[in-house]
Amino acid sequence: MQNGIRIASIGAGSTYTPNFAEELIGAYERVPVTEWVMMDIDAARLEAVANFTRDMLQKAGVPIRIGITTDLKEAVTDADFVFSTIRVGGAKGRYYDETIPEKHNLIGQETTAPGGLAMGLRNIPAIVEIARAVERHAKPEAMLINLANPSGMLTQAVWEQTTCRTVGLCNWPGMLWGATAEGYGVPHESVFLQHYGLDHLGWSKPFVNGKDVSDTAYDTFIEGVARIMGVKMDGSGTGSGVPREIADFTGYPLMIMYDDLYYRTADYQSRDSQLFINSYREWIEAKRDLFPQAVYEKMFRVKKRAEMVMIIDELAIELYRRMDYEGYKIVMGTRGGQGYGLAGINVMRAVYQNTSEVQIVSYPNYGTYPELEFADVVQTPCVLNRSGIYPLAMNTDVPEHMKALVQAAKHYEKLAVRAAMTGDYKAALGALVASPLTNSFDRSRDALDELLVAHKAYLPNFAPAIARLENGERAY
């Protein structure tokens, strides 16, 4: 890295890729990236995103060379850092993940069970392939930074299956940290989050200038989110994530909307995806000036979040092709993934600059969570520097019900990894049975069977089980 940093993005056809460019522009003096290789299996989509990203960098006067390829080996060769934003099956796969479970009265959400299991079954073999390519062809000290979902599950898979130096990220911890700082009007370094959990199942207790501010954090955090996003939040969904009563019950007032699934599972099963749809429609209403009128009206006719995402995705790619910056504004204003670019760049910066700063990432707990196995991946504050990543013990006063939820969710993730790598149907069904979000064997089996058939083109390991299902037989 003495002569500059070489990075690779796998799944660079993502509409979020230009956000990496924006963050690289802001951090260029601290992380002097000289070459950025973008790889995606969709060459036409990749070209549109790469050309738009080049334009962003050129307009900012940042001399980063961008190369594009559809070859994984070529992308990662001699890389210092590799970013993964893959989505096997694309937006159509997401639609199946969100809609099929709801047909069986289960939660329809793409990153949590059972839709998250289906996504993991597709993404896990791919992320392991990427990690093995990094091992073989990237620089010896290279780091794989995974932003693909389900992030914790994929990071678990890489650590189980390879020796690749890997960290998993979610945008939520950074948003919790940033909105707390904004709400209290203090610098980022004046805030610390005592965070416990897994990816998309985490709780944070905030400290400002060394003082526990849990008593006021719920409302102050919502104010911070509102200021950052420029929209009004009511605390019922996208603002705080959960109702105040639940936050008060846990004693960890900073929670995210995915946590609410675990506390009000039956509500989400009975009310379909409407609780999620309502929150995203609030965003769209607040950002209505971004959309052509016809698109805006179309957005409000959809009934599933996945449909919204497909509309936004198609529109954004077309606008990228035209070099129209409204496409980027639409993606960052509505998709819900704000902060991923910053999270990835922050990890790279901390490692490159050897800062030994604390960030919340997904990484093996190495004994800091005694209720889990030593190498189980958790989402926790870690010290990051060039020599490695070091988890901090954060569970001294964690309520027992939180530990129980984490243990069950971790068993779900590990069974999912086994199923994805081997095609073991029983392991896949066992993952759903273990999950706190799917409390019915019959519903879990029926949803899994339909998801496997729907995604069969991307699940070669499950070919024997899928063939039996298509013949009207039991999968095992």
CSV table of C-alpha atoms in Angstrom, one decimal:
chain,number,residue,atom,x,y,z
A,1,MET,CA,0.0,0.0,0.0
A,2,GLN,CA,3.1,2.3,0.0
A,3,ASN,CA,2.3,3.4,-3.6
A,4,GLY,CA,-1.4,3.8,-3.1
A,5,ILE,CA,-4.3,1.5,-2.4
A,6,ARG,CA,-5.9,-0.9,-4.9
A,7,ILE,CA,-9.5,-1.8,-4.2
A,8,ALA,CA,-12.0,-4.1,-5.8
A,9,SER,CA,-15.8,-4.1,-5.7
A,10,ILE,CA,-17.6,-7.3,-6.3
A,11,GLY,CA,-21.2,-6.8,-7.2
A,12,ALA,CA,-20.3,-3.3,-8.4
A,13,GLY,CA,-23.4,-3.1,-10.6
A,14,SER,CA,-25.2,-2.1,-7.4
A,15,THR,CA,-26.9,1.3,-7.5
A,16,TYR,CA,-25.1,2.1,-4.2
A,17,THR,CA,-21.6,1.9,-5.9
A,18,PRO,CA,-21.6,5.7,-6.6
A,19,ASN,CA,-21.9,6.2,-2.8
A,20,PHE,CA,-18.5,4.6,-2.4
A,21,ALA,CA,-17.2,7.2,-4.9
A,22,GLU,CA,-18.7,10.0,-2.9
A,23,GLU,CA,-17.1,8.7,0.3
A,24,LEU,CA,-13.8,8.1,-1.4
A,25,ILE,CA,-13.7,11.7,-2.6
A,26,GLY,CA,-14.2,12.9,0.9
A,27,ALA,CA,-11.6,10.6,2.4
A,28,TYR,CA,-9.1,10.7,-0.5
A,29,GLU,CA,-6.3,12.4,1.4
A,30,ARG,CA,-6.5,9.9,4.2
A,31,VAL,CA,-7.0,6.8,2.0
A,32,PRO,CA,-5.2,7.4,-1.3
A,33,VAL,CA,-6.9,4.9,-3.6
A,34,THR,CA,-5.1,4.8,-6.9
A,35,GLU,CA,-7.0,2.0,-8.6
A,36,TRP,CA,-10.5,0.7,-8.3
A,37,VAL,CA,-11.6,-2.5,-10.2
A,38,MET,CA,-15.3,-3.0,-10.5
A,39,MET,CA,-16.6,-6.5,-11.1
A,40,ASP,CA,-20.2,-7.7,-11.8
A,41,ILE,CA,-21.7,-10.6,-13.8
A,42,ASP,CA,-24.1,-8.2,-15.5
A,43,ALA,CA,-21.8,-6.4,-17.9
A,44,ALA,CA,-24.4,-3.8,-19.2
A,45,ARG,CA,-25.4,-2.8,-15.7
A,46,LEU,CA,-21.8,-2.6,-14.6
A,47,GLU,CA,-20.9,-0.3,-17.5
A,48,ALA,CA,-23.7,2.1,-16.6
A,49,VAL,CA,-22.7,2.3,-13.0
A,50,ALA,CA,-18.9,2.5,-13.7
A,51,ASN,CA,-19.3,5.3,-16.2
A,52,PHE,CA,-21.4,7.3,-13.8
A,53,THR,CA,-18.9,6.7,-11.0
A,54,ARG,CA,-16.0,7.8,-13.2
A,55,ASP,CA,-17.9,11.0,-14.0
A,56,MET,CA,-18.3,11.7,-10.2
A,57,LEU,CA,-14.6,11.2,-9.6
A,58,GLN,CA,-13.6,13.3,-12.6
A,59,LYS,CA,-15.8,16.2,-11.6
A,60,ALA,CA,-14.3,16.1,-8.1
A,61,GLY,CA,-10.8,16.0,-9.5
A,62,VAL,CA,-9.9,12.7,-7.7
A,63,PRO,CA,-7.5,10.7,-9.9
A,64,ILE,CA,-8.7,7.1,-9.2
A,65,ARG,CA,-8.4,4.8,-12.2
A,66,ILE,CA,-11.5,2.6,-12.6
A,67,GLY,CA,-11.3,-0.7,-14.4
A,68,ILE,CA,-14.3,-3.0,-15.1
A,69,THR,CA,-14.4,-6.7,-15.5
A,70,THR,CA,-16.7,-9.7,-15.3
A,71,ASP,CA,-13.9,-12.0,-14.1
A,72,LEU,CA,-13.5,-12.5,-10.3
A,73,LYS,CA,-9.8,-13.4,-10.4
A,74,GLU,CA,-8.9,-10.3,-12.5
A,75,ALA,CA,-10.8,-8.1,-10.1
A,76,VAL,CA,-9.2,-9.2,-6.9
A,77,THR,CA,-5.6,-9.8,-8.1
A,78,ASP,CA,-3.2,-7.7,-6.0
A,79,ALA,CA,-6.0,-5.9,-4.2
A,80,ASP,CA,-5.5,-4.4,-0.8
A,81,PHE,CA,-9.2,-4.3,0.1
A,82,VAL,CA,-12.1,-6.1,-1.5
A,83,PHE,CA,-15.7,-4.9,-1.0
A,84,SER,CA,-18.6,-7.3,-1.6
A,85,THR,CA,-22.1,-6.0,-2.4
A,86,ILE,CA,-23.4,-9.1,-4.2
A,87,ARG,CA,-27.1,-10.0,-4.5
A,88,VAL,CA,-27.4,-13.4,-6.2
A,89,GLY,CA,-30.8,-13.5,-8.0
A,90,GLY,CA,-31.0,-9.7,-8.2
A,91,ALA,CA,-34.2,-7.7,-7.5
A,92,LYS,CA,-36.4,-10.5,-8.7
A,93,GLY,CA,-34.9,-12.8,-6.0
A,94,ARG,CA,-35.6,-10.2,-3.4
A,95,TYR,CA,-39.3,-10.1,-4.5
A,96,TYR,CA,-39.6,-13.8,-3.9
A,97,ASP,CA,-37.8,-13.6,-0.5
A,98,GLU,CA,-40.3,-11.0,0.7
A,99,THR,CA,-43.5,-12.3,-0.8
A,100,ILE,CA,-43.3,-16.1,-0.6
A,101,PRO,CA,-43.0,-16.2,3.3
A,102,GLU,CA,-46.1,-14.0,3.6
A,103,LYS,CA,-48.2,-16.5,1.7
A,104,HIS,CA,-47.4,-18.9,4.6
A,105,ASN,CA,-48.2,-16.3,7.3
A,106,LEU,CA,-44.5,-15.7,8.0
A,107,ILE,CA,-42.6,-12.5,8.0
A,108,GLY,CA,-41.8,-11.2,4.5
A,109,GLN,CA,-38.4,-9.5,5.0
A,110,GLU,CA,-35.3,-10.1,2.8
A,111,THR,CA,-32.6,-10.3,5.5
A,112,THR,CA,-34.4,-12.2,8.3
A,113,ALA,CA,-36.0,-15.6,8.3
A,114,PRO,CA,-37.3,-17.1,6.2
A,115,GLY,CA,-36.6,-14.7,3.3
A,116,GLY,CA,-33.2,-14.0,4.8
A,117,LEU,CA,-32.5,-17.7,4.8
A,118,ALA,CA,-33.2,-18.0,1.1
A,119,MET,CA,-31.0,-15.0,0.4
A,120,GLY,CA,-28.2,-16.6,2.5
A,121,LEU,CA,-28.5,-19.9,0.7
A,122,ARG,CA,-27.8,-18.1,-2.6
A,123,ASN,CA,-25.2,-15.6,-1.3
A,124,ILE,CA,-23.1,-17.8,0.9
A,125,PRO,CA,-21.5,-20.0,-1.8
A,126,ALA,CA,-20.8,-16.8,-3.7
A,127,ILE,CA,-19.1,-15.0,-0.8
A,128,VAL,CA,-17.1,-18.1,0.0
A,129,GLU,CA,-15.9,-18.2,-3.7
A,130,ILE,CA,-15.0,-14.5,-3.4
A,131,ALA,CA,-13.1,-15.1,-0.2
A,132,ARG,CA,-11.1,-18.0,-1.7
A,133,ALA,CA,-10.2,-15.8,-4.7
A,134,VAL,CA,-9.0,-13.2,-2.3
A,135,GLU,CA,-6.9,-15.8,-0.5
A,136,ARG,CA,-5.3,-16.9,-3.7
A,137,HIS,CA,-4.9,-13.7,-5.7
A,138,ALA,CA,-5.1,-10.6,-3.6
A,139,LYS,CA,-2.2,-9.3,-1.5
A,140,PRO,CA,-1.3,-11.4,1.5
A,141,GLU,CA,-2.6,-8.8,4.0
A,142,ALA,CA,-5.8,-8.1,1.9
A,143,MET,CA,-9.1,-7.6,3.7
A,144,LEU,CA,-12.5,-8.6,2.5
A,145,ILE,CA,-15.1,-6.1,3.6
A,146,ASN,CA,-18.6,-7.7,3.2
A,147,LEU,CA,-21.6,-5.4,2.9
A,148,ALA,CA,-23.8,-8.0,1.2
A,149,ASN,CA,-26.8,-9.4,3.2
A,150,PRO,CA,-27.5,-11.2,5.4
A,151,SER,CA,-24.1,-9.7,6.4
A,152,GLY,CA,-23.6,-11.5,9.7
A,153,MET,CA,-24.5,-14.9,8.2
A,154,LEU,CA,-22.2,-14.4,5.2
A,155,THR,CA,-19.3,-13.3,7.5
A,156,GLN,CA,-19.9,-16.4,9.6
A,157,ALA,CA,-19.6,-18.5,6.4
A,158,VAL,CA,-16.3,-16.9,5.3
A,159,TRP,CA,-14.8,-17.5,8.7
A,160,GLU,CA,-16.0,-21.1,8.8
A,161,GLN,CA,-15.0,-22.0,5.3
A,162,THR,CA,-11.8,-20.0,4.6
A,163,THR,CA,-8.9,-18.2,6.2
A,164,CYS,CA,-9.6,-14.9,4.5
A,165,ARG,CA,-9.2,-11.8,6.6
A,166,THR,CA,-12.9,-10.7,6.6
A,167,VAL,CA,-15.2,-8.2,8.4
A,168,GLY,CA,-18.9,-7.8,8.0
A,169,LEU,CA,-20.7,-4.4,8.0
A,170,CYS,CA,-24.2,-3.0,8.3
A,171,ASN,CA,-25.1,0.6,7.9
A,172,TRP,CA,-27.3,0.6,11.1
A,173,PRO,CA,-24.5,0.8,13.8
A,174,GLY,CA,-23.0,3.8,12.0
A,175,MET,CA,-26.5,5.5,11.7
A,176,LEU,CA,-27.1,4.8,15.4
A,177,TRP,CA,-23.7,6.4,16.3
A,178,GLY,CA,-24.1,9.3,13.9
A,179,ALA,CA,-27.7,10.2,14.8
A,180,THR,CA,-26.8,10.1,18.5
A,181,ALA,CA,-24.0,12.6,17.9
A,182,GLU,CA,-26.3,14.7,15.8
A,183,GLY,CA,-29.0,14.6,18.4
A,184,TYR,CA,-26.8,15.6,21.3
A,185,GLY,CA,-24.9,18.1,19.2
A,186,VAL,CA,-21.5,16.6,19.9
A,187,PRO,CA,-18.6,15.3,17.7
A,188,HIS,CA,-18.6,11.6,16.7
A,189,GLU,CA,-15.6,10.9,19.0
A,190,SER,CA,-17.7,12.1,22.1
A,191,VAL,CA,-20.1,9.2,21.6
A,192,PHE,CA,-19.6,5.6,22.5
A,193,LEU,CA,-22.2,2.8,22.0
A,194,GLN,CA,-22.2,-0.2,24.3
A,195,HIS,CA,-23.5,-2.5,21.6
A,196,TYR,CA,-24.6,-6.2,21.8
A,197,GLY,CA,-26.0,-8.6,19.3
A,198,LEU,CA,-25.8,-9.8,15.7
A,199,ASP,CA,-26.3,-8.2,12.4
A,200,HIS,CA,-30.0,-7.0,12.3
A,201,LEU,CA,-30.5,-8.1,15.9
A,202,GLY,CA,-28.7,-5.6,18.0
A,203,TRP,CA,-29.1,-3.2,21.0
A,204,SER,CA,-27.1,-0.1,21.9
A,205,LYS,CA,-26.7,1.8,25.1
A,206,PRO,CA,-25.3,5.3,24.4
A,207,PHE,CA,-22.7,7.2,26.3
A,208,VAL,CA,-21.9,10.9,25.6
A,209,ASN,CA,-18.7,12.3,27.0
A,210,GLY,CA,-18.5,9.3,29.2
A,211,LYS,CA,-22.0,9.6,30.6
A,212,ASP,CA,-24.8,7.1,30.2
A,213,VAL,CA,-27.6,9.0,28.5
A,214,SER,CA,-30.0,6.2,28.1
A,215,ASP,CA,-32.8,8.1,29.9
A,216,THR,CA,-32.9,10.7,27.2
A,217,ALA,CA,-31.5,8.9,24.2
A,218,TYR,CA,-34.8,7.6,22.7
A,219,ASP,CA,-36.2,11.0,21.8
A,220,THR,CA,-32.8,12.6,21.2
A,221,PHE,CA,-31.9,9.9,18.7
A,222,ILE,CA,-35.1,10.4,16.8
A,223,GLU,CA,-34.4,14.1,16.6
A,224,GLY,CA,-30.9,13.3,15.2
A,225,VAL,CA,-32.3,10.9,12.6
A,226,ALA,CA,-34.8,13.6,11.5
A,227,ARG,CA,-32.1,16.2,11.1
A,228,ILE,CA,-29.8,13.9,9.2
A,229,MET,CA,-32.4,12.6,6.8
A,230,GLY,CA,-34.4,15.8,6.5
A,231,VAL,CA,-37.7,14.1,7.3
A,232,LYS,CA,-40.1,14.0,10.2
A,233,MET,CA,-39.9,10.8,12.3
A,234,ASP,CA,-42.6,9.8,14.8
A,235,GLY,CA,-40.7,7.1,16.7
A,236,SER,CA,-43.0,4.3,15.5
A,237,GLY,CA,-40.8,2.7,12.9
A,238,THR,CA,-37.8,4.2,11.0
A,239,GLY,CA,-37.0,6.7,13.7
A,240,SER,CA,-36.3,4.7,16.8
A,241,GLY,CA,-36.9,1.2,15.4
A,242,VAL,CA,-39.2,0.0,18.2
A,243,PRO,CA,-41.9,1.5,20.4
A,244,ARG,CA,-40.7,3.2,23.5
A,245,GLU,CA,-42.2,0.6,25.9
A,246,ILE,CA,-39.9,-2.1,24.4
A,247,ALA,CA,-36.8,0.1,24.4
A,248,ASP,CA,-37.5,0.9,28.1
A,249,PHE,CA,-38.0,-2.8,28.8
A,250,THR,CA,-34.6,-3.7,27.4
A,251,GLY,CA,-32.7,-0.8,28.9
A,252,TYR,CA,-30.9,-0.4,25.6
A,253,PRO,CA,-32.8,2.5,24.0
A,254,LEU,CA,-31.1,2.5,20.6
A,255,MET,CA,-32.7,-0.3,18.6
A,256,ILE,CA,-33.4,-0.8,14.9
A,257,MET,CA,-36.6,-1.7,13.0
A,258,TYR,CA,-35.4,-5.3,12.6
A,259,ASP,CA,-35.4,-5.8,16.3
A,260,ASP,CA,-39.1,-5.0,16.3
A,261,LEU,CA,-39.6,-8.2,14.3
A,262,TYR,CA,-38.4,-10.3,17.3
A,263,TYR,CA,-40.6,-8.5,19.8
A,264,ARG,CA,-43.8,-8.3,17.8
A,265,THR,CA,-43.5,-11.3,15.5
A,266,ALA,CA,-47.2,-12.0,15.4
A,267,ASP,CA,-48.0,-8.4,14.5
A,268,TYR,CA,-45.8,-8.6,11.4
A,269,GLN,CA,-47.0,-12.0,10.4
A,270,SER,CA,-50.7,-10.9,10.6
A,271,ARG,CA,-50.2,-7.4,9.0
A,272,ASP,CA,-48.1,-8.6,6.1
A,273,SER,CA,-45.3,-6.1,5.1
A,274,GLN,CA,-47.5,-3.1,5.7
A,275,LEU,CA,-45.5,-2.0,8.7
A,276,PHE,CA,-42.4,-1.7,6.6
A,277,ILE,CA,-44.3,-0.3,3.6
A,278,ASN,CA,-45.8,2.6,5.6
A,279,SER,CA,-42.4,3.7,6.8
A,280,TYR,CA,-40.9,3.8,3.3
A,281,ARG,CA,-43.9,5.6,1.9
A,282,GLU,CA,-43.2,8.3,4.5
A,283,TRP,CA,-39.7,8.6,3.0
A,284,ILE,CA,-41.1,8.8,-0.6
A,285,GLU,CA,-43.6,11.4,0.4
A,286,ALA,CA,-40.9,13.5,1.9
A,287,LYS,CA,-38.7,13.1,-1.2
A,288,ARG,CA,-41.5,13.4,-3.8
A,289,ASP,CA,-39.7,16.1,-5.7
A,290,LEU,CA,-37.1,13.6,-6.7
A,291,PHE,CA,-39.5,11.5,-8.8
A,292,PRO,CA,-41.1,12.0,-12.1
A,293,GLN,CA,-44.9,12.2,-11.4
A,294,ALA,CA,-45.6,9.0,-13.2
A,295,VAL,CA,-43.0,7.1,-11.2
A,296,TYR,CA,-44.2,8.7,-7.9
A,297,GLU,CA,-47.8,7.6,-8.6
A,298,LYS,CA,-46.6,4.1,-9.5
A,299,MET,CA,-44.7,3.9,-6.2
A,300,PHE,CA,-47.9,4.4,-4.2
A,301,ARG,CA,-49.7,1.7,-6.0
A,302,VAL,CA,-47.3,-1.1,-5.0
A,303,LYS,CA,-48.1,-3.4,-2.1
A,304,LYS,CA,-44.6,-4.7,-1.3
A,305,ARG,CA,-41.4,-3.0,-0.5
A,306,ALA,CA,-39.6,-5.2,-3.0
A,307,GLU,CA,-41.8,-3.7,-5.7
A,308,MET,CA,-40.7,-0.3,-4.7
A,309,VAL,CA,-37.1,-1.3,-4.8
A,310,MET,CA,-37.4,-2.7,-8.3
A,311,ILE,CA,-39.0,0.5,-9.5
A,312,ILE,CA,-36.3,2.6,-8.0
A,313,ASP,CA,-33.5,0.3,-9.2
A,314,GLU,CA,-34.7,0.3,-12.8
A,315,LEU,CA,-35.2,4.1,-12.8
A,316,ALA,CA,-31.7,4.7,-11.2
A,317,ILE,CA,-29.8,2.5,-13.6
A,318,GLU,CA,-31.5,4.3,-16.6
A,319,LEU,CA,-30.6,7.7,-15.1
A,320,TYR,CA,-27.0,6.5,-14.5
A,321,ARG,CA,-26.8,5.6,-18.2
A,322,ARG,CA,-27.9,9.2,-19.0
A,323,MET,CA,-25.4,10.6,-16.5
A,324,ASP,CA,-28.3,12.2,-14.7
A,325,TYR,CA,-27.5,12.8,-11.1
A,326,GLU,CA,-31.1,12.7,-10.1
A,327,GLY,CA,-30.7,8.9,-10.2
A,328,TYR,CA,-28.1,9.0,-7.4
A,329,LYS,CA,-30.3,11.4,-5.4
A,330,ILE,CA,-33.2,9.0,-5.7
A,331,VAL,CA,-31.2,6.0,-4.5
A,332,MET,CA,-29.7,7.8,-1.5
A,333,GLY,CA,-33.0,9.4,-0.6
A,334,THR,CA,-35.3,6.3,-0.7
A,335,ARG,CA,-33.6,2.9,-0.9
A,336,GLY,CA,-32.8,2.7,2.9
A,337,GLY,CA,-29.1,1.8,2.6
A,338,GLN,CA,-27.6,5.1,3.5
A,339,GLY,CA,-24.3,4.8,5.2
A,340,TYR,CA,-23.0,1.6,3.6
A,341,GLY,CA,-20.3,3.4,1.6
A,342,LEU,CA,-19.2,5.3,4.7
A,343,ALA,CA,-19.1,2.2,6.8
A,344,GLY,CA,-16.9,0.4,4.3
A,345,ILE,CA,-14.5,3.3,3.8
A,346,ASN,CA,-14.2,3.9,7.6
A,347,VAL,CA,-13.0,0.3,8.1
A,348,MET,CA,-10.5,0.7,5.2
A,349,ARG,CA,-9.3,4.1,6.6
A,350,ALA,CA,-8.9,2.7,10.2
A,351,VAL,CA,-6.8,-0.2,9.0
A,352,TYR,CA,-4.8,1.8,6.5
A,353,GLN,CA,-4.0,4.6,8.9
A,354,ASN,CA,-3.5,2.2,11.8
A,355,THR,CA,-5.8,4.4,14.0
A,356,SER,CA,-6.9,1.8,16.7
A,357,GLU,CA,-10.3,3.4,16.7
A,358,VAL,CA,-13.5,1.6,17.8
A,359,GLN,CA,-16.1,0.6,15.2
A,360,ILE,CA,-19.1,-1.7,15.4
A,361,VAL,CA,-18.6,-4.6,13.0
A,362,SER,CA,-19.4,-8.2,12.5
A,363,TYR,CA,-16.4,-10.3,13.6
A,364,PRO,CA,-15.7,-13.5,15.6
A,365,ASN,CA,-16.3,-12.8,19.2
A,366,TYR,CA,-13.2,-14.6,20.5
A,367,GLY,CA,-14.6,-15.2,23.9
A,368,THR,CA,-16.2,-11.8,24.5
A,369,TYR,CA,-19.7,-13.5,24.3
A,370,PRO,CA,-19.3,-16.4,26.7
A,371,GLU,CA,-22.8,-17.6,25.8
A,372,LEU,CA,-21.7,-18.3,22.2
A,373,GLU,CA,-18.9,-20.4,20.7
A,374,PHE,CA,-15.5,-18.8,20.7
A,375,ALA,CA,-15.4,-18.1,16.9
A,376,ASP,CA,-19.1,-17.3,16.4
A,377,VAL,CA,-19.4,-14.0,14.5
A,378,VAL,CA,-21.2,-11.3,16.4
A,379,GLN,CA,-21.8,-7.5,15.8
A,380,THR,CA,-19.9,-5.7,18.5
A,381,PRO,CA,-17.5,-2.8,19.1
A,382,CYS,CA,-14.0,-3.7,18.0
A,383,VAL,CA,-10.6,-1.9,17.9
A,384,LEU,CA,-9.4,-1.7,14.3
A,385,ASN,CA,-5.8,-1.2,13.2
A,386,ARG,CA,-3.4,-2.5,10.7
A,387,SER,CA,-2.5,-5.6,12.8
A,388,GLY,CA,-6.0,-6.8,13.1
A,389,ILE,CA,-9.5,-6.4,14.6
A,390,TYR,CA,-10.0,-6.9,18.3
A,391,PRO,CA,-13.5,-7.4,19.8
A,392,LEU,CA,-14.4,-5.6,23.1
A,393,ALA,CA,-16.5,-7.3,25.8
A,394,MET,CA,-19.9,-5.6,25.9
A,395,ASN,CA,-22.3,-8.0,27.6
A,396,THR,CA,-21.7,-7.4,31.3
A,397,ASP,CA,-25.3,-6.2,32.0
A,398,VAL,CA,-27.2,-7.7,29.0
A,399,PRO,CA,-30.7,-8.9,29.9
A,400,GLU,CA,-31.1,-12.7,29.7
A,401,HIS,CA,-33.8,-12.5,27.1
A,402,MET,CA,-31.5,-10.7,24.7
A,403,LYS,CA,-28.8,-13.4,25.2
A,404,ALA,CA,-31.5,-16.0,24.5
A,405,LEU,CA,-32.5,-14.3,21.2
A,406,VAL,CA,-28.9,-14.0,20.1
A,407,GLN,CA,-28.2,-17.7,20.9
A,408,ALA,CA,-31.2,-18.8,18.9
A,409,ALA,CA,-30.5,-16.5,16.0
A,410,LYS,CA,-26.8,-17.6,15.9
A,411,HIS,CA,-27.9,-21.3,15.7
A,412,TYR,CA,-30.1,-20.2,12.8
A,413,GLU,CA,-27.2,-18.6,11.0
A,414,LYS,CA,-24.8,-21.5,11.5
A,415,LEU,CA,-27.4,-24.0,10.2
A,416,ALA,CA,-27.9,-21.8,7.2
A,417,VAL,CA,-24.2,-21.8,6.4
A,418,ARG,CA,-24.1,-25.6,6.6
A,419,ALA,CA,-27.2,-25.9,4.4
A,420,ALA,CA,-25.9,-23.4,1.8
A,421,MET,CA,-22.5,-25.1,1.4
A,422,THR,CA,-23.8,-28.7,1.3
A,423,GLY,CA,-27.4,-28.6,0.0
A,424,ASP,CA,-28.6,-30.2,3.2
A,425,TYR,CA,-32.3,-29.7,3.3
A,426,LYS,CA,-32.7,-30.7,6.9
A,427,ALA,CA,-30.1,-28.1,7.9
A,428,ALA,CA,-32.1,-25.5,6.0
A,429,LEU,CA,-35.4,-26.5,7.6
A,430,GLY,CA,-33.6,-26.7,11.0
A,431,ALA,CA,-32.4,-23.2,10.6
A,432,LEU,CA,-36.0,-22.0,10.3
A,433,VAL,CA,-37.1,-24.1,13.2
A,434,ALA,CA,-34.3,-22.6,15.3
A,435,SER,CA,-35.2,-19.0,14.3
A,436,PRO,CA,-37.3,-17.0,16.8
A,437,LEU,CA,-39.2,-15.6,13.9
A,438,THR,CA,-40.6,-18.8,12.5
A,439,ASN,CA,-42.5,-20.6,15.2
A,440,SER,CA,-44.2,-23.2,13.1
A,441,PHE,CA,-42.7,-26.4,11.6
A,442,ASP,CA,-45.4,-26.7,8.9
A,443,ARG,CA,-45.2,-23.0,7.8
A,444,SER,CA,-41.5,-23.1,7.8
A,445,ARG,CA,-41.4,-26.3,5.7
A,446,ASP,CA,-44.0,-25.0,3.2
A,447,ALA,CA,-42.2,-21.6,2.8
A,448,LEU,CA,-38.8,-23.2,2.4
A,449,ASP,CA,-40.1,-25.6,-0.2
A,450,GLU,CA,-41.6,-22.8,-2.3
A,451,LEU,CA,-38.5,-20.6,-1.9
A,452,LEU,CA,-36.2,-23.4,-3.0
A,453,VAL,CA,-38.2,-24.0,-6.2
A,454,ALA,CA,-38.5,-20.3,-7.0
A,455,HIS,CA,-34.7,-19.9,-6.7
A,456,LYS,CA,-33.6,-23.2,-8.2
A,457,ALA,CA,-31.5,-21.6,-10.9
A,458,TYR,CA,-29.3,-20.2,-8.1
A,459,LEU,CA,-29.2,-23.2,-5.8
A,460,PRO,CA,-27.3,-26.0,-7.5
A,461,ASN,CA,-26.4,-27.6,-4.2
A,462,PHE,CA,-30.1,-28.2,-3.6
A,463,ALA,CA,-30.8,-29.7,-7.0
A,464,PRO,CA,-31.7,-33.2,-5.6
A,465,ALA,CA,-34.1,-31.8,-3.0
A,466,ILE,CA,-35.7,-29.4,-5.5
A,467,ALA,CA,-36.2,-32.3,-8.0
A,468,ARG,CA,-38.1,-34.2,-5.3
A,469,LEU,CA,-40.2,-31.2,-4.5
A,470,GLU,CA,-41.1,-30.7,-8.1
A,471,ASN,CA,-42.1,-34.3,-8.4
A,472,GLY,CA,-44.5,-33.8,-5.5
A,473,GLU,CA,-42.3,-35.7,-3.0
A,474,ARG,CA,-41.0,-34.8,0.4
A,475,ALA,CA,-37.6,-33.2,0.2
A,476,TYR,CA,-36.0,-35.6,2.7
